[in-house]
CSV table of C-alpha atoms and ligand atoms in Angstrom, one decimal:
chain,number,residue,atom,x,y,z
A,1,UNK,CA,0.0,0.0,0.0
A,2,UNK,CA,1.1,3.6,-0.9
A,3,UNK,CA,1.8,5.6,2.1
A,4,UNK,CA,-0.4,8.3,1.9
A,5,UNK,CA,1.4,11.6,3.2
A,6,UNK,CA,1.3,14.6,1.4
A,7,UNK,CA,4.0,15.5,-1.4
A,8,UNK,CA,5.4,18.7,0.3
A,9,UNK,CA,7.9,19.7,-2.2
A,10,UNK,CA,7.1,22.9,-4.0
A,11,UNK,CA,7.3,21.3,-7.3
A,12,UNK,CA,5.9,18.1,-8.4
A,13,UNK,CA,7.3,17.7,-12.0
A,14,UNK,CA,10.5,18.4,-13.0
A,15,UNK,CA,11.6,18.0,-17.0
A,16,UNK,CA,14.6,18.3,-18.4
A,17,UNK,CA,16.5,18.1,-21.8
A,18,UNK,CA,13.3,15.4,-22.3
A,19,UNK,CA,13.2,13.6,-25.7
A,20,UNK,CA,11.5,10.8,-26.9
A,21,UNK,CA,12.5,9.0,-30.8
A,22,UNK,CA,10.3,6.7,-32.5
A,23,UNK,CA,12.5,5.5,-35.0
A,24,UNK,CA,13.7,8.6,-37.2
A,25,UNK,CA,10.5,10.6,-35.8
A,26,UNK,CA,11.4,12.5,-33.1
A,27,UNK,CA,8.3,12.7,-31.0
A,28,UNK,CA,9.4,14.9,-28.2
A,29,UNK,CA,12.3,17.3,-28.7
A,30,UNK,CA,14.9,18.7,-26.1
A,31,UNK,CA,11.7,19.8,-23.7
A,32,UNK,CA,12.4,21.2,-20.1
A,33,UNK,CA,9.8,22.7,-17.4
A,34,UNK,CA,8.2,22.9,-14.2
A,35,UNK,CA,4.5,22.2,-12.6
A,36,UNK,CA,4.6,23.7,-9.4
A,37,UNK,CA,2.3,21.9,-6.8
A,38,UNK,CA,-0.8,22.7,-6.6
A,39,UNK,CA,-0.9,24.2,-10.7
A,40,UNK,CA,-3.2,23.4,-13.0
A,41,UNK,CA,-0.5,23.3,-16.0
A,42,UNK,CA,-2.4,22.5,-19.7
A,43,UNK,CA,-0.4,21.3,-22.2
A,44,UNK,CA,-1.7,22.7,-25.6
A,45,UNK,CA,-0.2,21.9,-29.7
A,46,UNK,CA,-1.5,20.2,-32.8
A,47,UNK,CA,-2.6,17.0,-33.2
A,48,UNK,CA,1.4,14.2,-33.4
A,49,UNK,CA,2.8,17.1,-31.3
A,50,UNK,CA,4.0,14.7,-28.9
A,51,UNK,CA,1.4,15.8,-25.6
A,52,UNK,CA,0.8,12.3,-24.8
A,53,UNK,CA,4.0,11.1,-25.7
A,54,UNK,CA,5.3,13.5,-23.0
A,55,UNK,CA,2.5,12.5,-20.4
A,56,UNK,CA,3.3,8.8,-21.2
A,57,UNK,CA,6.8,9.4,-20.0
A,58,UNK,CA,6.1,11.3,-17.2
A,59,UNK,CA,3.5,8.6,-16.1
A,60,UNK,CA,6.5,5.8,-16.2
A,61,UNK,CA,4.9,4.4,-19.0
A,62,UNK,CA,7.4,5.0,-22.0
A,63,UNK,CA,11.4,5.4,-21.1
A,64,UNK,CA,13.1,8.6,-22.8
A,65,UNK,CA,15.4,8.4,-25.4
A,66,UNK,CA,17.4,11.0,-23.7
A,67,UNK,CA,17.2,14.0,-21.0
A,68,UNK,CA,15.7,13.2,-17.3
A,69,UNK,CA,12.0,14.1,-15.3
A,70,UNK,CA,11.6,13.9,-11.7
A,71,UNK,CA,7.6,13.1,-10.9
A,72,UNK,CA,6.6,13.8,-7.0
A,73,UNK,CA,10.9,13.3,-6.5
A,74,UNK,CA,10.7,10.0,-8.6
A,75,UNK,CA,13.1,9.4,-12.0
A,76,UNK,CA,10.9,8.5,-14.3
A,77,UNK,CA,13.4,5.7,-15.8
A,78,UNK,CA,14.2,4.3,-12.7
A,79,UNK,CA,11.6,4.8,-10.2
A,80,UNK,CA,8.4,4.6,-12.7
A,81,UNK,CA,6.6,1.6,-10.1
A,82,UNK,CA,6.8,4.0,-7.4
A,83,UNK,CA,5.5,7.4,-9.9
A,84,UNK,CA,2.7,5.0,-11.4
A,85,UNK,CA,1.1,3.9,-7.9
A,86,UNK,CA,1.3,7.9,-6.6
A,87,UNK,CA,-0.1,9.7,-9.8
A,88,UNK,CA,-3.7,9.4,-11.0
A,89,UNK,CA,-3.8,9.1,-15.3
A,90,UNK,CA,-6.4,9.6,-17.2
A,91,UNK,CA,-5.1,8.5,-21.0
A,92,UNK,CA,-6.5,9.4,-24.2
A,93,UNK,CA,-8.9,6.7,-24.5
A,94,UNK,CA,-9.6,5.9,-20.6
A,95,UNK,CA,-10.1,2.1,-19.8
A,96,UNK,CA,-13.5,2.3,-18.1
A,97,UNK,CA,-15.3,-1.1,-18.7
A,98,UNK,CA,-18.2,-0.8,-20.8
A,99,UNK,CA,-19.6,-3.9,-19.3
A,100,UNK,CA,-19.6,-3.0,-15.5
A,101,UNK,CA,-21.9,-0.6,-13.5
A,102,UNK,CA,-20.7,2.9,-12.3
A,103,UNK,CA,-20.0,1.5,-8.9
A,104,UNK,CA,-18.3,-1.8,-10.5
A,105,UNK,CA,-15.8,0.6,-12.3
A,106,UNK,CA,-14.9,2.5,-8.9
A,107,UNK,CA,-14.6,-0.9,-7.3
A,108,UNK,CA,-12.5,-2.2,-9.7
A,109,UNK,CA,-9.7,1.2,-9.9
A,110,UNK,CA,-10.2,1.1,-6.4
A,111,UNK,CA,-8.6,-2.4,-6.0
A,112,UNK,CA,-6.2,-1.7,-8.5
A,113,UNK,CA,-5.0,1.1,-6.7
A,114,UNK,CA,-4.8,-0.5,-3.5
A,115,UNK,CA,-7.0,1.8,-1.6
A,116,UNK,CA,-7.2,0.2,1.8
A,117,UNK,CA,-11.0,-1.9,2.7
A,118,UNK,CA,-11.8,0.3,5.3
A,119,UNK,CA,-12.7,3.8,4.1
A,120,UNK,CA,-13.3,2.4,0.6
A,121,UNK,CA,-17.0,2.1,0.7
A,122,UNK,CA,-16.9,6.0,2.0
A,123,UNK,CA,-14.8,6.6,-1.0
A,124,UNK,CA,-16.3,5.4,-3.8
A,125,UNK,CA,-19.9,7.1,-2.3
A,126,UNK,CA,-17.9,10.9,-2.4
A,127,UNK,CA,-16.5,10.1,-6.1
A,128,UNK,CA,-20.2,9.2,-6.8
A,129,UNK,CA,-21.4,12.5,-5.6
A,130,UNK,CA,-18.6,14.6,-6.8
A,131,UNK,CA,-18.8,13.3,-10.0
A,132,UNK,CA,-22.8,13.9,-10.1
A,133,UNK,CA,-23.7,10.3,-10.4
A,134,UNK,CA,-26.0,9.8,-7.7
A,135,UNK,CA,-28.5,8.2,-8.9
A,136,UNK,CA,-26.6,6.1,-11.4
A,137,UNK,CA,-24.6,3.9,-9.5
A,138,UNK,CA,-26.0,0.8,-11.5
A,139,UNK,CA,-26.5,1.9,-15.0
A,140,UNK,CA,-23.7,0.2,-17.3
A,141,UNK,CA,-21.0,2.9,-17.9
A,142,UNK,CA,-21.4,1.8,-22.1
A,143,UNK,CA,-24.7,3.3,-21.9
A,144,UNK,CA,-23.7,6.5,-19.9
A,145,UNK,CA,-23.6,9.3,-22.2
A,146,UNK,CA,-19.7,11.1,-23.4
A,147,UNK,CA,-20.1,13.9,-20.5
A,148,UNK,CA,-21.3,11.0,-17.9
A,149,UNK,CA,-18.6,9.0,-18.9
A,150,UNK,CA,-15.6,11.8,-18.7
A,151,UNK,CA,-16.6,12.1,-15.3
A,152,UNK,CA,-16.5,8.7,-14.1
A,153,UNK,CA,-13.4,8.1,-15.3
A,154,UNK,CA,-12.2,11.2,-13.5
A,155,UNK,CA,-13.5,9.6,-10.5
A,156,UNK,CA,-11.4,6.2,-11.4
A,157,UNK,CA,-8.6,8.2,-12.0
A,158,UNK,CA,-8.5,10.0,-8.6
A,159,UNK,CA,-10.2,7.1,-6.3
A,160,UNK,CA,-6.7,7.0,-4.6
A,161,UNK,CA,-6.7,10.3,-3.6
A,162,UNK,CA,-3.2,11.1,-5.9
A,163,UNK,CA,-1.5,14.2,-5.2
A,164,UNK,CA,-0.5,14.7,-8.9
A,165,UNK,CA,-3.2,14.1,-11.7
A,166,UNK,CA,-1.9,13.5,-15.7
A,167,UNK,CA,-5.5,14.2,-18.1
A,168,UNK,CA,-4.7,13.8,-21.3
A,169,UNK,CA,-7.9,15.4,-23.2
A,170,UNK,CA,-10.2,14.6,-20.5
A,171,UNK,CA,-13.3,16.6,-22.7
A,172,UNK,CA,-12.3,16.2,-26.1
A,173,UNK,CA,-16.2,15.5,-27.4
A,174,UNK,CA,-17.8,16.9,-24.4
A,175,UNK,CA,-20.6,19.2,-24.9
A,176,UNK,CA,-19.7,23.1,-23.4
A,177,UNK,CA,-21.8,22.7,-20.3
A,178,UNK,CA,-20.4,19.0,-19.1
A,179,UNK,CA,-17.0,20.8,-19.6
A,180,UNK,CA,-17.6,23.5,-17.7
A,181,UNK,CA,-19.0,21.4,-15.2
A,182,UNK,CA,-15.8,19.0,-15.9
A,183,UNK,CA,-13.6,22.2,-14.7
A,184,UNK,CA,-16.2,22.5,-11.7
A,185,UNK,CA,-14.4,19.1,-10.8
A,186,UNK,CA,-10.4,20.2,-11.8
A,187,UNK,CA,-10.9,23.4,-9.5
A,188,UNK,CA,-12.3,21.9,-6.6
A,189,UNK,CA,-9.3,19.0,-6.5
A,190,UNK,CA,-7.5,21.7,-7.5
A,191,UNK,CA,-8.2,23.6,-4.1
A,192,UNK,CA,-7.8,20.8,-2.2
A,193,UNK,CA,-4.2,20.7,-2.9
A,194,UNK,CA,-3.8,18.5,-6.6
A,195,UNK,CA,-1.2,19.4,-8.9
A,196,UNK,CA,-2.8,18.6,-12.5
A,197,UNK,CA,-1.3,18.7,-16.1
A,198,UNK,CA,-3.7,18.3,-18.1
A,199,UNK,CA,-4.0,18.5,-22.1
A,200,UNK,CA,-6.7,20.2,-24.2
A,201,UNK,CA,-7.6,21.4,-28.1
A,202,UNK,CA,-10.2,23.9,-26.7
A,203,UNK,CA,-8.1,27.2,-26.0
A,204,UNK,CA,-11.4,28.7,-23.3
A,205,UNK,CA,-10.3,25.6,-20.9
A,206,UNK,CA,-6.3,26.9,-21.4
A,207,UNK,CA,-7.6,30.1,-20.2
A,208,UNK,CA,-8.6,28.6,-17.0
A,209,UNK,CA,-5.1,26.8,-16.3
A,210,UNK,CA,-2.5,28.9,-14.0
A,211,UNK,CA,0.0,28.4,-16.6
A,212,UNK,CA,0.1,27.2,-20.3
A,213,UNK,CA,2.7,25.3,-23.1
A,214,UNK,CA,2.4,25.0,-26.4
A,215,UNK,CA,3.9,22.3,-28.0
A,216,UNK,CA,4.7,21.9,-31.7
A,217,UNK,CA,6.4,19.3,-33.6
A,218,UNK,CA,7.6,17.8,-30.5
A,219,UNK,CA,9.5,21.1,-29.1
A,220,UNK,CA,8.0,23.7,-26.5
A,221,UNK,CA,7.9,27.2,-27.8
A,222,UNK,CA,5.6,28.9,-25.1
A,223,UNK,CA,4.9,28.5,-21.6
A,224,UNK,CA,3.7,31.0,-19.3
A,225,UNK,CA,0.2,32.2,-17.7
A,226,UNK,CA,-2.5,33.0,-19.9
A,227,UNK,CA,-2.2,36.7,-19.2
A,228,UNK,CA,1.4,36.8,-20.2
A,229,UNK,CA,1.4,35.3,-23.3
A,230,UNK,CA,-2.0,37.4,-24.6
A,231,UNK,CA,0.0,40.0,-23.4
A,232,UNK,CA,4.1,38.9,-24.8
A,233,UNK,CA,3.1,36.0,-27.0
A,234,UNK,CA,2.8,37.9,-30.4
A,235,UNK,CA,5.8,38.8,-32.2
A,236,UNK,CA,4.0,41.9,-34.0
A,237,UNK,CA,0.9,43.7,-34.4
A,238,UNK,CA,-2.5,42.9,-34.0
A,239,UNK,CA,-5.1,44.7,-36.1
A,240,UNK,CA,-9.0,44.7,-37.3
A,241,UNK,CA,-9.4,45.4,-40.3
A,242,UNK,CA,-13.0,46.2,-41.7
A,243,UNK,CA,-14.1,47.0,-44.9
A,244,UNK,CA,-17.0,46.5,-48.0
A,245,UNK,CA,-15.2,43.5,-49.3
A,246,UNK,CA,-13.6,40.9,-46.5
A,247,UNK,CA,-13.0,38.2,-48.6
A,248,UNK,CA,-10.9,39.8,-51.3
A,249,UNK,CA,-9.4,41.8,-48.7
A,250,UNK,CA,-8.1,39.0,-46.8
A,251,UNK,CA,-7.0,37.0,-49.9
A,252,UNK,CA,-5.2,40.9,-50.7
A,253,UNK,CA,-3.5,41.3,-47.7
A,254,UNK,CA,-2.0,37.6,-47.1
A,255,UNK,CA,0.1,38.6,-49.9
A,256,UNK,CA,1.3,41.8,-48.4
A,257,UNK,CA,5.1,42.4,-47.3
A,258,UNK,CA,5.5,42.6,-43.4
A,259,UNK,CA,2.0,40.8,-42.7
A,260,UNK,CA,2.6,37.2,-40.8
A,261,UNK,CA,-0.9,35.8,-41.0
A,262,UNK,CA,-4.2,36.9,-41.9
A,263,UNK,CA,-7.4,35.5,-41.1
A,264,UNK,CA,-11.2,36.4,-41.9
A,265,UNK,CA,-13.2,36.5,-37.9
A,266,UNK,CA,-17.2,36.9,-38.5
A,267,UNK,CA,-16.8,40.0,-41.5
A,268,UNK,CA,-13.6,41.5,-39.9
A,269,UNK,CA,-9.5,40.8,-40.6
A,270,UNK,CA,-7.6,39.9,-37.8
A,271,UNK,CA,-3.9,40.9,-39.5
A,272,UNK,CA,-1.1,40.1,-37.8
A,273,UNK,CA,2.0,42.7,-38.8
A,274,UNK,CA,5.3,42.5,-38.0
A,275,UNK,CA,7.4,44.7,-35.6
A,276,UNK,CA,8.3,47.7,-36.9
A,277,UNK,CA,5.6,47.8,-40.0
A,278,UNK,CA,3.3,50.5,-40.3
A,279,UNK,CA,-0.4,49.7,-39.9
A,280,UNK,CA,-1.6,52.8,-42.5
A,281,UNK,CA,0.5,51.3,-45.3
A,282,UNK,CA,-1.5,48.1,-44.9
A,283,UNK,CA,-4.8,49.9,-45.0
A,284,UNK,CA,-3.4,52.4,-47.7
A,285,UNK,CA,-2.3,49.1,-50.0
A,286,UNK,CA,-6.0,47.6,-49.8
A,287,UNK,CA,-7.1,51.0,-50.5
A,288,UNK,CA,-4.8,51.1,-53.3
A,289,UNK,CA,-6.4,47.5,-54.6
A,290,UNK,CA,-9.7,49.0,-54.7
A,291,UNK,CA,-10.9,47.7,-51.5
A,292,UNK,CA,-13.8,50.4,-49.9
A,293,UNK,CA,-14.6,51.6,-46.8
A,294,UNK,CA,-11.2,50.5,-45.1
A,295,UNK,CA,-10.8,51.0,-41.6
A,296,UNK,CA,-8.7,49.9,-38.8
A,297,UNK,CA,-7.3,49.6,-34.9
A,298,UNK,CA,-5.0,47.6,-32.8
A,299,UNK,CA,-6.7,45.0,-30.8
A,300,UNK,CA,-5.5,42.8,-27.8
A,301,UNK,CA,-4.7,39.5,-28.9
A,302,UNK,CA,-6.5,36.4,-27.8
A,303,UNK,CA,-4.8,33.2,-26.9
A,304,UNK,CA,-5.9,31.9,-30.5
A,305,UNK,CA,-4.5,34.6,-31.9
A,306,UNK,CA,-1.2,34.0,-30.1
A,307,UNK,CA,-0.6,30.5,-30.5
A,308,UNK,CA,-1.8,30.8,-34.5
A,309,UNK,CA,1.2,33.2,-34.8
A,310,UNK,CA,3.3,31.2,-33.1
A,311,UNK,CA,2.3,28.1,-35.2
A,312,UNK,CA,2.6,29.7,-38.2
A,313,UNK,CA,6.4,29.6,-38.3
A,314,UNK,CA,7.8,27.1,-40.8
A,315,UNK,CA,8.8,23.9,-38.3
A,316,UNK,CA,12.8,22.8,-37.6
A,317,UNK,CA,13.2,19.3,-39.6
A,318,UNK,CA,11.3,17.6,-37.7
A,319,UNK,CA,13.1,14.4,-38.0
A,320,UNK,CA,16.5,12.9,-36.4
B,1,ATP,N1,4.4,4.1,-30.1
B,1,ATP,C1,4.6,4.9,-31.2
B,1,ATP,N2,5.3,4.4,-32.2
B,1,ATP,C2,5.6,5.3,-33.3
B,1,ATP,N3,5.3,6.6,-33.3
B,1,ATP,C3,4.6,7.0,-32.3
B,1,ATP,C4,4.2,6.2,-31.2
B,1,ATP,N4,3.5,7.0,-30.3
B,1,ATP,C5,3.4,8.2,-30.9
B,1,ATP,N5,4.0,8.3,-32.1
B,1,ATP,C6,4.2,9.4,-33.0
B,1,ATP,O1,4.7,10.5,-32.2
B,1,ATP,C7,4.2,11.7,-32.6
B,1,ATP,C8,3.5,12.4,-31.4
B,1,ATP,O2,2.4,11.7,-31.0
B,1,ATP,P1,1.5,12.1,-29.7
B,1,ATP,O3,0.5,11.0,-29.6
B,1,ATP,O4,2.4,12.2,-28.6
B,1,ATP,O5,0.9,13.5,-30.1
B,1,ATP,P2,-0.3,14.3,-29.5
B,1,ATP,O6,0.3,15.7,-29.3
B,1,ATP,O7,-0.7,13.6,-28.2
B,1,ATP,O8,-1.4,14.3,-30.6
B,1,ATP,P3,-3.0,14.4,-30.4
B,1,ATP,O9,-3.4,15.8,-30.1
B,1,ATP,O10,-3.5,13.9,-31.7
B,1,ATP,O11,-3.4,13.5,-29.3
B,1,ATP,C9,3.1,11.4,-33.7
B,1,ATP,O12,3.8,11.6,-34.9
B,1,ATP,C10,2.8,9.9,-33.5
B,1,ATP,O13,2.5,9.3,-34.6
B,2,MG,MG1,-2.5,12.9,-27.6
């Protein structure tokens, strides 16, 4: 059985010089950071980024190929048993069994885990009520709908109380309401003291982590709070553009010298300049194409915008 004091250490993940090869493909590249306990750290990039790749590694479930990461004090190559029976992991695909009842699922994880008899009942009945399932104990979890079943697995995942939680898309699929109410869930163990890393494709949940990286083509080229990188993120300029003809406007100004990307939002631009370019010479060249009724201001990024621009640079080769 896992003892079950509290991790203590100010910071429950440590990653350094982390890299990962499949073959030639170089999943995860060179990556070092932090999660500082008691963060809720979101891992964002592109689908073959390498997110769960990394997660994987920090879970003691793949070895590096090179670099180190300490997990709650832990190597991961050399003390992954001891990582794996402290951490809770909820993968990609989550193995809840289709087959058994809501309760059979938590009984199961819960013997896996090792959480002791007594106490255990108690348990699973909280997990059932923090998870919102009351009421559902016996339906099969193959009939329980993609929200339901999110939940319950986040309840699997955590039925040994772990001090460090990996979810790796834990509401790709979910409807907006079940993931806000998802997040209702990641706060709360978040107040209670969890560290969680967690990864998502839906940039409103990465506004809601304390800090955010971006990975891309297995390297990390952000990582910082939400704030910050709205704030630093962007290299350049952000404008609105509007005028009578959007779409040939856009088309127009992709082309123009100094702007980094361009992109049509509702019937506005959202043009991304570089440092130093004037924002009148790119109204005056659509003017100049015979676009009408141009007008223009700088805007505050959004984290979409940010991470766009930062995905828009041409990758390093991306293989060994
Ligand atoms: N076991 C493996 N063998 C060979 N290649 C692999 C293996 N696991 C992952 N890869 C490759 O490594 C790269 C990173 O994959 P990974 O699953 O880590 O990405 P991801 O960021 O989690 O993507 P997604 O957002 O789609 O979940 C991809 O090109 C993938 O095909
Ligand atoms: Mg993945």
């Amino acid at each position: 059985m896992v003892p079950r004091q509290p991790y203590t250490s100010a910071v429950a993940v440590t990653v350094t010089h982390l890299s990962r090869h499949f073959g030639q493909l170089q999943a995860v590249r060179d990556v070092s950071f932090q999660v500082n306990a008691g963060e809720v750290f979101a891992l964002l990039g592109p689908n073959g980024s390498g997110k769960t790749t990394l997660i994987r590694m920090l879970c003691g479930l793949l070895t590096p190929t090179s670099g180190q990461a300490r997990v709650l004090g832990y190597d991961v190559t050399t003390d992954s048993e001891a990582i794996k029976a402290r951490i809770g992991y909820m993968s990609q695909r989550f193995g809840l069994y289709e087959d058994l009842s809501v309760r059979e699922n938590l009984d199961f994880y819960a013997g896996l885990y090792d959480v002791p008899r007594r106490g255990r009942r108690a348990r699973i009945e909280a997990l059932i009520a923090m998870a919102g399932l009351t009421g559902r104990e016996r339906q099969l979890a193959g009939t329980l709908s993609g929200g339901w079943k999110q939940r319950l697995a986040l309840a699997c995942a955590i039925v040994h109380q772990p001090p460090l939680l990996f979810l790796d898309e834990p509401t790709a699929g979910v409807d907006p309401v079940s993931r806000r109410q998802f997040w209702g869930l990641i706060y709360s163990l978040a107040q209670q003291g969890t560290t969680i890393l967690l990864t998502t494709h839906y940039l409103d949940e990465a506004e809601h982590a304390h800090r955010v990286a971006l990975m891309y083509f297995g390297e990390l080229v952000a990582l910082d709070t939400p704030a910050a990188l709205r704030a630093h993120g962007l290299h350049g300029t952000l404008l609105e553009i509007a005028c009578d003809q959007p779409l040939a406007a856009v088309t127009h100004v992709q082309g123009l010298p100094g702007v980094q990307e361009a992109v049509l939002y509702g019937s506005v631009l959202h043009v991304i300049v570089a440092p130093g370019v004037a924002p009148e010479t790119v109204a005056q060249a659509l003017t100049a194409a015979g676009i009408t009724g141009v007008s223009w201001r700088p805007i505050a990024p959004t984290l979409e915008d940010v991470f766009i621009s930062l995905l828009s640079k041409p990758p390093a080769p991306a293989r060994a």
